[in-house]
């Protein structure tokens, strides 16, 4: 295995409220890159474990009881900005979608090493602001059009 490199498999966790507000965070790098919780799986980790870990690391929340499997997996080409984190032969990443519905907005403890700021946005605005197409599509499908 290529343990010196990131595993080309990740999670996307869309956190939203019953009222339809979505949590988005701005990454440190690249600037103005807004996203839901995301992160690569460790080499010995299952997707659900990674989702719970990433939410805790990025927001301070324990969502182990609230995490729902979005039952959607997307494969996409690794962006040039992140190519050097993966083994040279890896061209694609597989992303597993998870969802967390909260009763209302909660206090978030941002990880300052990863994110600059956060916003709770109405789902339609969040979908427009999300920087990745898979993040936009997940917000549209599971939050904007859920009713």
Backbone as ProteinMPNN parsed JSONL, in Angstrom:
{"seq_chain_A": "XXXXXXXXXXXXXXXXXXXXXXXXXXXXXXXXXXXXXXXXXXXXXXXXXXXXXXXXXXXXXXXXXXXXXXXXXXXXXXXXXXXXXXXXXXXXXXXXXXXXXXXXXXXXXXXXXXXXXXXXXXXXXXXXXXXXXXXXXXXXXXXXXXX", "coords_chain_A": {"N_chain_A": [[0.837, -1.193, 0.0], [0.299, 2.342, -0.442], [1.233, 4.01, 1.869], [2.521, 6.382, 2.303], [1.167, 8.211, 0.939], [-2.015, 9.926, 0.459], [-5.087, 8.163, 0.824], [-7.083, 7.447, -1.966], [-9.847, 7.98, -1.454], [-12.709, 9.317, -0.024], [-14.831, 11.226, 2.268], [-17.867, 13.1, 2.179], [-19.668, 15.211, 4.139], [-22.701, 16.518, 4.611], [-24.009, 18.924, 6.609], [-26.931, 20.022, 8.054], [-29.839, 21.984, 9.028], [-33.117, 21.292, 10.389], [-34.747, 23.311, 9.452], [-33.544, 23.85, 7.069], [-31.098, 25.171, 6.75], [-27.697, 25.234, 5.819], [-24.491, 24.161, 6.821], [-21.535, 25.669, 5.883], [-18.037, 25.855, 5.298], [-15.128, 27.872, 4.954], [-12.218, 26.985, 3.361], [-8.736, 27.096, 4.359], [-6.806, 26.98, 2.336], [-7.426, 26.299, -1.071], [-7.972, 29.872, -1.187], [-11.203, 31.304, -0.624], [-12.641, 28.954, -1.02], [-15.337, 27.116, -0.491], [-17.0, 24.704, 1.518], [-18.701, 21.695, 2.601], [-18.226, 19.436, 5.374], [-15.354, 17.548, 4.719], [-13.058, 14.9, 3.88], [-10.238, 12.677, 3.665], [-10.225, 9.083, 3.808], [-8.542, 7.223, 6.311], [-6.006, 4.702, 5.884], [-6.827, 2.352, 7.144], [-9.522, 2.598, 7.644], [-13.143, 2.657, 7.691], [-15.742, 4.115, 5.604], [-17.928, 5.28, 7.156], [-16.76, 5.565, 9.71], [-14.744, 7.382, 9.094], [-16.273, 9.602, 8.363], [-17.509, 10.325, 10.805], [-15.202, 10.905, 12.305], [-14.033, 13.023, 10.783], [-16.038, 15.021, 10.954], [-15.952, 15.536, 13.7], [-13.267, 16.454, 13.943], [-13.303, 18.757, 12.302], [-15.435, 20.339, 13.175], [-15.986, 19.96, 15.856], [-18.208, 18.57, 16.653], [-20.037, 15.704, 17.813], [-21.361, 13.358, 15.911], [-22.145, 10.768, 15.844], [-24.555, 9.469, 16.477], [-26.326, 10.681, 14.792], [-25.587, 10.554, 12.155], [-26.329, 9.928, 8.811], [-26.356, 7.663, 6.103], [-25.893, 8.754, 2.9], [-26.139, 7.124, 0.777], [-24.84, 7.4, -1.671], [-22.26, 7.415, -3.951], [-19.547, 8.939, -5.467], [-17.316, 9.245, -8.17], [-14.486, 11.05, -9.001], [-12.162, 13.07, -10.897], [-8.991, 13.73, -9.507], [-8.148, 16.918, -8.344], [-5.745, 19.156, -9.841], [-4.391, 20.777, -7.948], [-4.227, 19.179, -5.71], [-2.917, 16.878, -6.452], [-0.308, 16.024, -5.736], [-0.554, 14.874, -3.255], [-1.338, 12.321, -3.519], [-0.635, 8.931, -4.64], [1.406, 8.586, -7.578], [0.134, 7.112, -9.668], [-2.54, 7.339, -9.129], [-5.482, 8.686, -10.255], [-8.104, 9.256, -9.765], [-10.616, 9.981, -7.288], [-12.74, 8.489, -4.878], [-15.761, 9.368, -3.516], [-17.764, 9.285, -0.63], [-21.05, 9.929, 0.388], [-22.493, 11.473, 3.229], [-25.025, 12.464, 5.58], [-26.161, 14.882, 7.945], [-28.735, 15.806, 9.914], [-29.658, 18.425, 11.916], [-31.572, 19.632, 14.741], [-31.557, 22.392, 14.996], [-29.471, 25.326, 14.35], [-26.185, 24.986, 15.639], [-23.471, 25.682, 17.934], [-20.297, 25.798, 16.493], [-17.034, 24.509, 16.549], [-14.503, 25.576, 14.886], [-11.725, 24.16, 13.126], [-8.843, 25.817, 13.107], [-6.602, 25.298, 11.574], [-7.511, 24.22, 9.265], [-9.768, 25.655, 8.309], [-11.039, 28.974, 7.572], [-13.38, 30.4, 8.221], [-16.925, 30.086, 8.998], [-20.274, 29.57, 7.786], [-23.791, 29.525, 8.235], [-26.075, 28.851, 5.891], [-29.043, 29.466, 3.924], [-30.334, 26.674, 2.151], [-30.452, 26.871, -0.751], [-28.729, 29.049, -1.253], [-26.415, 28.051, -0.114], [-25.903, 25.902, -1.813], [-25.193, 27.273, -4.126], [-22.897, 28.561, -3.251], [-21.117, 26.554, -2.515], [-18.034, 25.124, -3.405], [-17.291, 22.78, -4.805], [-18.564, 20.582, -7.349], [-19.741, 18.158, -6.601], [-20.433, 18.634, -3.976], [-22.25, 20.756, -4.258], [-24.284, 19.424, -5.717], [-25.095, 17.481, -3.847], [-26.151, 19.062, -1.77], [-28.257, 20.285, -3.156], [-29.841, 18.035, -3.911], [-30.41, 16.668, -1.456], [-31.101, 18.56, 0.473], [-32.212, 21.051, -0.543], [-34.253, 20.03, -2.258], [-35.594, 18.195, -0.695], [-38.167, 17.996, 0.337]], "CA_chain_A": [[0.0, 0.0, 0.0], [1.002, 3.621, -0.53], [0.919, 4.718, 3.108], [3.114, 7.714, 2.281], [0.216, 9.053, 0.219], [-3.411, 9.868, 0.897], [-5.946, 7.156, 0.203], [-7.947, 8.154, -2.915], [-11.224, 7.703, -1.06], [-13.024, 10.36, 0.944], [-16.224, 11.42, 2.663], [-18.482, 14.424, 2.152], [-20.736, 15.193, 5.134], [-23.512, 17.735, 4.56], [-24.669, 19.181, 7.89], [-27.99, 21.011, 7.828], [-30.868, 22.028, 10.068], [-34.482, 20.941, 9.996], [-35.266, 24.464, 8.701], [-32.914, 23.891, 5.747], [-29.844, 25.924, 6.696], [-26.567, 24.326, 5.597], [-23.195, 24.621, 7.316], [-20.409, 25.686, 4.944], [-16.808, 26.386, 5.869], [-14.147, 28.305, 3.961], [-10.892, 26.373, 3.558], [-7.57, 27.996, 4.407], [-6.243, 26.935, 0.98], [-7.297, 27.618, -1.685], [-8.825, 30.923, -0.64], [-12.579, 31.384, -1.125], [-13.119, 27.608, -1.354], [-16.348, 26.812, 0.52], [-17.369, 23.298, 1.446], [-19.198, 20.98, 3.769], [-17.137, 18.648, 5.96], [-14.787, 16.559, 3.796], [-11.762, 14.386, 4.289], [-9.829, 11.361, 3.163], [-10.222, 7.945, 4.719], [-7.25, 6.659, 6.684], [-5.864, 3.431, 5.17], [-7.492, 1.253, 7.854], [-10.803, 3.127, 8.098], [-14.362, 2.518, 6.894], [-16.29, 5.443, 5.329], [-18.709, 5.834, 8.271], [-15.803, 5.977, 10.751], [-14.074, 8.591, 8.603], [-17.241, 10.704, 8.42], [-17.63, 10.726, 12.215], [-13.919, 11.517, 12.691], [-13.858, 14.311, 10.101], [-16.965, 16.001, 11.54], [-15.405, 15.898, 15.016], [-12.049, 17.25, 13.752], [-13.553, 20.032, 11.636], [-16.513, 21.133, 13.788], [-16.121, 19.69, 17.277], [-19.472, 17.873, 16.923], [-20.121, 14.239, 17.802], [-22.582, 13.055, 15.144], [-22.234, 9.311, 15.693], [-25.961, 9.035, 16.558], [-27.134, 11.426, 13.815], [-25.043, 10.393, 10.809], [-27.122, 9.103, 7.89], [-25.676, 7.322, 4.854], [-26.581, 9.317, 1.741], [-26.219, 6.051, -0.229], [-24.388, 7.94, -2.95], [-20.809, 7.428, -4.089], [-19.18, 9.631, -6.698], [-15.9, 9.133, -8.531], [-14.109, 12.234, -9.771], [-10.729, 13.255, -11.133], [-8.316, 14.495, -8.456], [-7.78, 18.253, -8.822], [-4.292, 19.361, -9.94], [-3.872, 21.381, -6.713], [-4.07, 18.15, -4.685], [-2.327, 15.672, -7.051], [0.919, 15.565, -5.074], [-0.895, 14.17, -2.01], [-1.726, 10.953, -3.88], [0.348, 8.162, -5.406], [1.441, 9.068, -8.965], [-0.8, 6.418, -10.575], [-3.936, 7.606, -8.752], [-6.072, 9.807, -10.986], [-9.484, 9.479, -9.335], [-10.998, 9.839, -5.886], [-14.105, 8.004, -4.657], [-16.326, 10.129, -2.396], [-18.98, 8.723, -0.029], [-21.874, 11.006, 0.943], [-23.225, 11.306, 4.491], [-25.884, 13.601, 5.915], [-26.475, 15.087, 9.358], [-29.78, 16.81, 10.132], [-29.717, 18.916, 13.291], [-32.836, 20.324, 14.995], [-31.329, 23.829, 14.784], [-28.055, 25.67, 14.27], [-25.446, 24.78, 16.886], [-22.137, 26.285, 17.945], [-19.291, 24.986, 15.817], [-15.65, 24.825, 16.888], [-13.717, 25.398, 13.662], [-10.306, 23.825, 13.211], [-8.212, 26.942, 12.411], [-5.591, 24.82, 10.625], [-8.184, 23.816, 8.027], [-10.794, 26.586, 7.819], [-10.982, 30.384, 7.972], [-14.654, 30.856, 8.781], [-18.071, 29.242, 8.654], [-21.572, 30.235, 7.647], [-25.021, 28.754, 8.069], [-26.751, 29.504, 4.767], [-30.201, 28.757, 3.372], [-29.841, 25.614, 1.258], [-30.22, 27.322, -2.14], [-27.514, 29.875, -1.249], [-25.29, 27.153, 0.173], [-25.623, 25.135, -3.037], [-24.492, 28.17, -5.046], [-21.598, 28.939, -2.688], [-20.23, 25.383, -2.418], [-17.054, 25.195, -4.491], [-17.2, 21.563, -5.625], [-19.832, 20.184, -7.977], [-20.381, 17.075, -5.845], [-21.003, 19.265, -2.781], [-23.45, 21.473, -4.739], [-25.326, 18.447, -6.068], [-25.587, 16.846, -2.617], [-27.008, 20.038, -1.082], [-29.493, 20.425, -3.941], [-30.663, 16.82, -3.875], [-30.82, 16.2, -0.132], [-31.602, 19.615, 1.351], [-33.111, 21.951, -1.271], [-35.418, 19.333, -2.83], [-35.935, 17.037, 0.148], [-39.593, 17.917, 0.694]], "C_chain_A": [[0.881, 1.256, 0.0], [0.744, 4.452, 0.718], [1.584, 6.086, 3.217], [2.162, 8.714, 1.636], [-1.168, 8.956, 0.844], [-4.129, 8.748, 0.17], [-6.905, 7.899, -0.729], [-9.432, 7.832, -2.69], [-11.547, 8.676, 0.064], [-14.499, 10.359, 1.306], [-16.595, 12.883, 2.466], [-19.639, 14.33, 3.128], [-21.455, 16.53, 5.094], [-24.271, 17.838, 5.88], [-25.691, 20.285, 7.668], [-29.013, 20.939, 8.956], [-32.213, 21.617, 9.485], [-35.101, 22.054, 9.138], [-34.608, 24.616, 7.328], [-31.696, 24.784, 5.629], [-28.683, 24.93, 6.651], [-25.287, 24.962, 6.132], [-22.169, 24.53, 6.194], [-19.221, 26.333, 5.635], [-15.859, 26.771, 4.74], [-12.791, 27.705, 4.308], [-9.822, 27.45, 3.693], [-6.962, 28.114, 3.006], [-7.078, 25.991, 0.142], [-8.289, 28.609, -1.075], [-10.186, 30.924, -1.344], [-13.097, 30.033, -1.634], [-14.023, 27.172, -0.208], [-16.824, 25.38, 0.364], [-18.062, 22.844, 2.731], [-17.997, 20.26, 4.384], [-16.66, 17.627, 4.926], [-13.482, 16.034, 4.377], [-11.51, 12.994, 3.765], [-9.944, 10.304, 4.247], [-8.777, 7.602, 5.058], [-7.196, 5.278, 6.027], [-6.621, 2.287, 5.828], [-8.922, 1.596, 8.281], [-11.949, 2.812, 7.148], [-14.945, 3.919, 6.68], [-17.067, 6.06, 6.503], [-17.793, 6.338, 9.399], [-15.116, 7.286, 10.354], [-15.003, 9.796, 8.701], [-17.373, 11.229, 9.85], [-16.364, 11.452, 12.677], [-13.755, 12.901, 12.083], [-14.787, 15.381, 10.669], [-16.427, 16.464, 12.892], [-14.179, 16.809, 14.858], [-12.347, 18.645, 13.222], [-14.569, 20.918, 12.34], [-16.61, 20.984, 15.302], [-17.377, 18.913, 17.642], [-19.298, 16.354, 16.932], [-21.44, 13.886, 17.125], [-22.796, 11.554, 14.993], [-23.672, 8.799, 15.73], [-26.821, 9.638, 15.45], [-26.742, 11.162, 12.366], [-25.898, 9.446, 9.969], [-26.318, 8.874, 6.612], [-26.498, 7.876, 3.698], [-26.741, 8.309, 0.611], [-25.867, 6.562, -1.625], [-22.863, 7.984, -2.916], [-20.488, 8.022, -5.45], [-17.685, 9.447, -6.926], [-15.552, 10.352, -9.375], [-12.595, 12.338, -9.878], [-10.143, 14.13, -10.021], [-7.846, 15.827, -9.045], [-6.26, 18.42, -8.844], [-3.677, 19.902, -8.644], [-3.572, 20.336, -5.639], [-3.383, 16.875, -5.2], [-1.147, 15.13, -6.255], [0.663, 14.839, -3.751], [-1.172, 12.686, -2.253], [-0.608, 10.26, -4.649], [0.268, 8.578, -6.879], [0.419, 8.404, -9.888], [-2.273, 6.706, -10.26], [-4.452, 8.851, -9.464], [-7.445, 10.205, -10.441], [-9.656, 9.268, -7.837], [-12.441, 9.34, -5.836], [-14.627, 8.674, -3.392], [-17.649, 9.516, -1.949], [-19.75, 9.851, 0.653], [-22.564, 10.584, 2.235], [-23.969, 12.594, 4.794], [-26.084, 13.659, 7.421], [-27.536, 16.174, 9.434], [-29.82, 17.149, 11.614], [-31.054, 19.618, 13.509], [-32.724, 21.821, 14.723], [-29.83, 24.072, 14.676], [-27.405, 25.483, 15.636], [-24.099, 25.491, 16.788], [-21.135, 25.294, 17.368], [-17.916, 25.452, 16.286], [-14.805, 24.525, 15.657], [-12.289, 24.987, 13.99], [-9.559, 24.903, 12.419], [-7.106, 26.527, 11.443], [-6.216, 24.507, 9.268], [-9.1, 24.88, 7.431], [-10.638, 27.989, 8.386], [-12.232, 30.815, 8.724], [-15.753, 29.891, 8.383], [-19.296, 30.114, 8.48], [-22.669, 29.187, 7.619], [-25.797, 29.496, 6.993], [-28.0, 28.736, 4.385], [-29.709, 27.822, 2.263], [-29.553, 26.088, -0.164], [-28.947, 28.166, -2.23], [-26.282, 29.014, -1.003], [-24.903, 26.361, -1.073], [-24.846, 25.994, -4.034], [-23.074, 28.48, -4.557], [-20.614, 27.771, -2.616], [-19.319, 25.329, -3.643], [-16.996, 23.95, -5.361], [-18.567, 21.161, -6.162], [-20.513, 19.076, -7.187], [-21.034, 17.621, -4.582], [-22.286, 20.003, -3.156], [-24.592, 20.504, -4.993], [-25.918, 17.788, -4.835], [-26.519, 17.789, -1.866], [-28.324, 20.18, -1.827], [-30.395, 19.211, -3.768], [-31.23, 16.527, -2.495], [-31.351, 17.285, 0.794], [-32.593, 20.51, 0.615], [-34.389, 21.229, -1.681], [-35.906, 18.176, -1.975], [-37.415, 16.909, 0.441], [-40.441, 17.61, -0.514]], "O_chain_A": [[2.047, 1.22, 0.393], [0.098, 5.497, 0.636], [1.257, 6.867, 4.111], [2.337, 9.925, 1.776], [-1.463, 8.058, 1.632], [-3.805, 8.43, -0.974], [-7.492, 8.899, -0.316], [-10.156, 7.465, -3.615], [-10.758, 8.844, 0.994], [-15.302, 9.613, 0.745], [-15.756, 13.778, 2.571], [-20.505, 13.468, 2.977], [-20.899, 17.555, 5.491], [-25.066, 16.964, 6.227], [-25.359, 21.355, 7.156], [-29.054, 19.98, 9.727], [-32.414, 21.597, 8.271], [-35.874, 21.783, 8.219], [-35.06, 25.419, 6.512], [-31.293, 25.126, 4.517], [-28.687, 23.919, 7.353], [-25.033, 26.148, 5.921], [-21.953, 23.461, 5.622], [-19.377, 27.242, 6.451], [-15.788, 26.099, 3.711], [-12.28, 27.894, 5.412], [-9.983, 28.569, 3.206], [-6.643, 29.212, 2.55], [-7.422, 24.92, 0.642], [-9.314, 28.217, -0.518], [-10.286, 30.583, -2.523], [-13.897, 29.982, -2.569], [-13.557, 26.896, 0.897], [-17.029, 24.892, -0.748], [-18.014, 23.501, 3.77], [-16.865, 20.465, 3.945], [-17.473, 16.923, 4.327], [-12.884, 16.653, 5.256], [-12.434, 12.239, 3.463], [-9.784, 10.582, 5.435], [-7.895, 7.679, 4.203], [-8.236, 4.738, 5.651], [-7.021, 1.344, 5.146], [-9.471, 0.957, 9.178], [-11.748, 2.712, 5.937], [-14.681, 4.82, 7.476], [-16.883, 7.238, 6.811], [-18.027, 7.405, 9.968], [-14.934, 8.179, 11.181], [-14.572, 10.885, 9.079], [-17.35, 12.439, 10.076], [-16.438, 12.48, 13.351], [-13.383, 13.847, 12.776], [-14.372, 16.526, 10.848], [-16.447, 17.658, 13.192], [-14.061, 17.817, 15.555], [-11.715, 19.614, 13.642], [-14.571, 22.131, 12.13], [-17.252, 21.801, 15.961], [-17.598, 18.622, 18.817], [-18.516, 15.798, 16.16], [-22.511, 14.091, 17.696], [-23.541, 11.115, 14.117], [-23.983, 7.798, 15.084], [-27.926, 9.158, 15.195], [-27.487, 11.509, 11.449], [-26.158, 8.31, 10.365], [-25.676, 9.793, 6.104], [-27.663, 7.515, 3.531], [-27.395, 8.592, -0.393], [-26.505, 6.208, -2.617], [-22.26, 8.516, -1.984], [-21.087, 7.651, -6.46], [-16.892, 9.489, -5.986], [-16.24, 10.655, -10.35], [-11.852, 11.779, -9.072], [-10.73, 15.144, -9.644], [-7.225, 15.861, -10.108], [-5.563, 17.895, -7.976], [-2.562, 19.525, -8.284], [-2.752, 20.577, -4.753], [-3.277, 15.895, -4.463], [-0.998, 13.917, -6.112], [1.585, 14.249, -3.189], [-1.233, 11.895, -1.312], [0.256, 10.913, -5.235], [-0.815, 8.887, -7.376], [-0.108, 9.052, -10.792], [-3.153, 6.352, -11.044], [-3.911, 9.943, -9.289], [-7.895, 11.336, -10.627], [-8.939, 8.487, -7.21], [-13.265, 9.73, -6.664], [-14.018, 8.567, -2.327], [-18.537, 9.259, -2.761], [-19.174, 10.635, 1.407], [-23.139, 9.5, 2.33], [-23.596, 13.671, 4.33], [-26.166, 12.63, 8.091], [-27.285, 17.323, 9.069], [-29.994, 16.272, 12.461], [-31.622, 20.151, 12.556], [-33.683, 22.447, 14.272], [-29.022, 23.166, 14.879], [-28.008, 25.787, 16.665], [-23.65, 25.854, 15.701], [-21.131, 24.112, 17.714], [-17.667, 26.651, 16.405], [-14.435, 23.377, 15.409], [-11.72, 25.408, 14.997], [-9.625, 24.914, 11.19], [-6.711, 27.315, 10.582], [-5.533, 24.527, 8.245], [-9.207, 25.005, 6.211], [-10.174, 28.178, 9.511], [-12.153, 31.509, 9.738], [-15.556, 29.002, 7.555], [-19.351, 31.245, 8.962], [-22.502, 28.105, 7.056], [-26.139, 30.664, 7.176], [-28.04, 27.511, 4.497], [-28.776, 28.153, 1.531], [-28.515, 25.742, -0.728], [-28.172, 28.017, -3.175], [-25.233, 29.226, -1.612], [-23.719, 26.171, -1.353], [-23.945, 25.499, -4.71], [-22.159, 28.641, -5.364], [-19.402, 27.983, -2.653], [-19.777, 25.47, -4.777], [-16.68, 24.049, -6.547], [-19.592, 21.372, -5.514], [-21.741, 19.048, -7.106], [-22.078, 17.123, -4.161], [-23.295, 19.892, -2.459], [-25.72, 20.722, -4.55], [-27.126, 17.559, -4.781], [-27.566, 17.364, -1.376], [-29.39, 20.194, -1.211], [-31.588, 19.356, -3.505], [-32.403, 16.174, -2.37], [-31.988, 16.973, 1.801], [-33.708, 20.712, 1.097], [-35.486, 21.748, -1.479], [-36.565, 17.269, -2.483], [-37.882, 15.817, 0.765], [-41.663, 17.507, -0.4]]}, "name": "protein", "num_of_chains": 1, "seq": "XXXXXXXXXXXXXXXXXXXXXXXXXXXXXXXXXXXXXXXXXXXXXXXXXXXXXXXXXXXXXXXXXXXXXXXXXXXXXXXXXXXXXXXXXXXXXXXXXXXXXXXXXXXXXXXXXXXXXXXXXXXXXXXXXXXXXXXXXXXXXXXXXXX"}
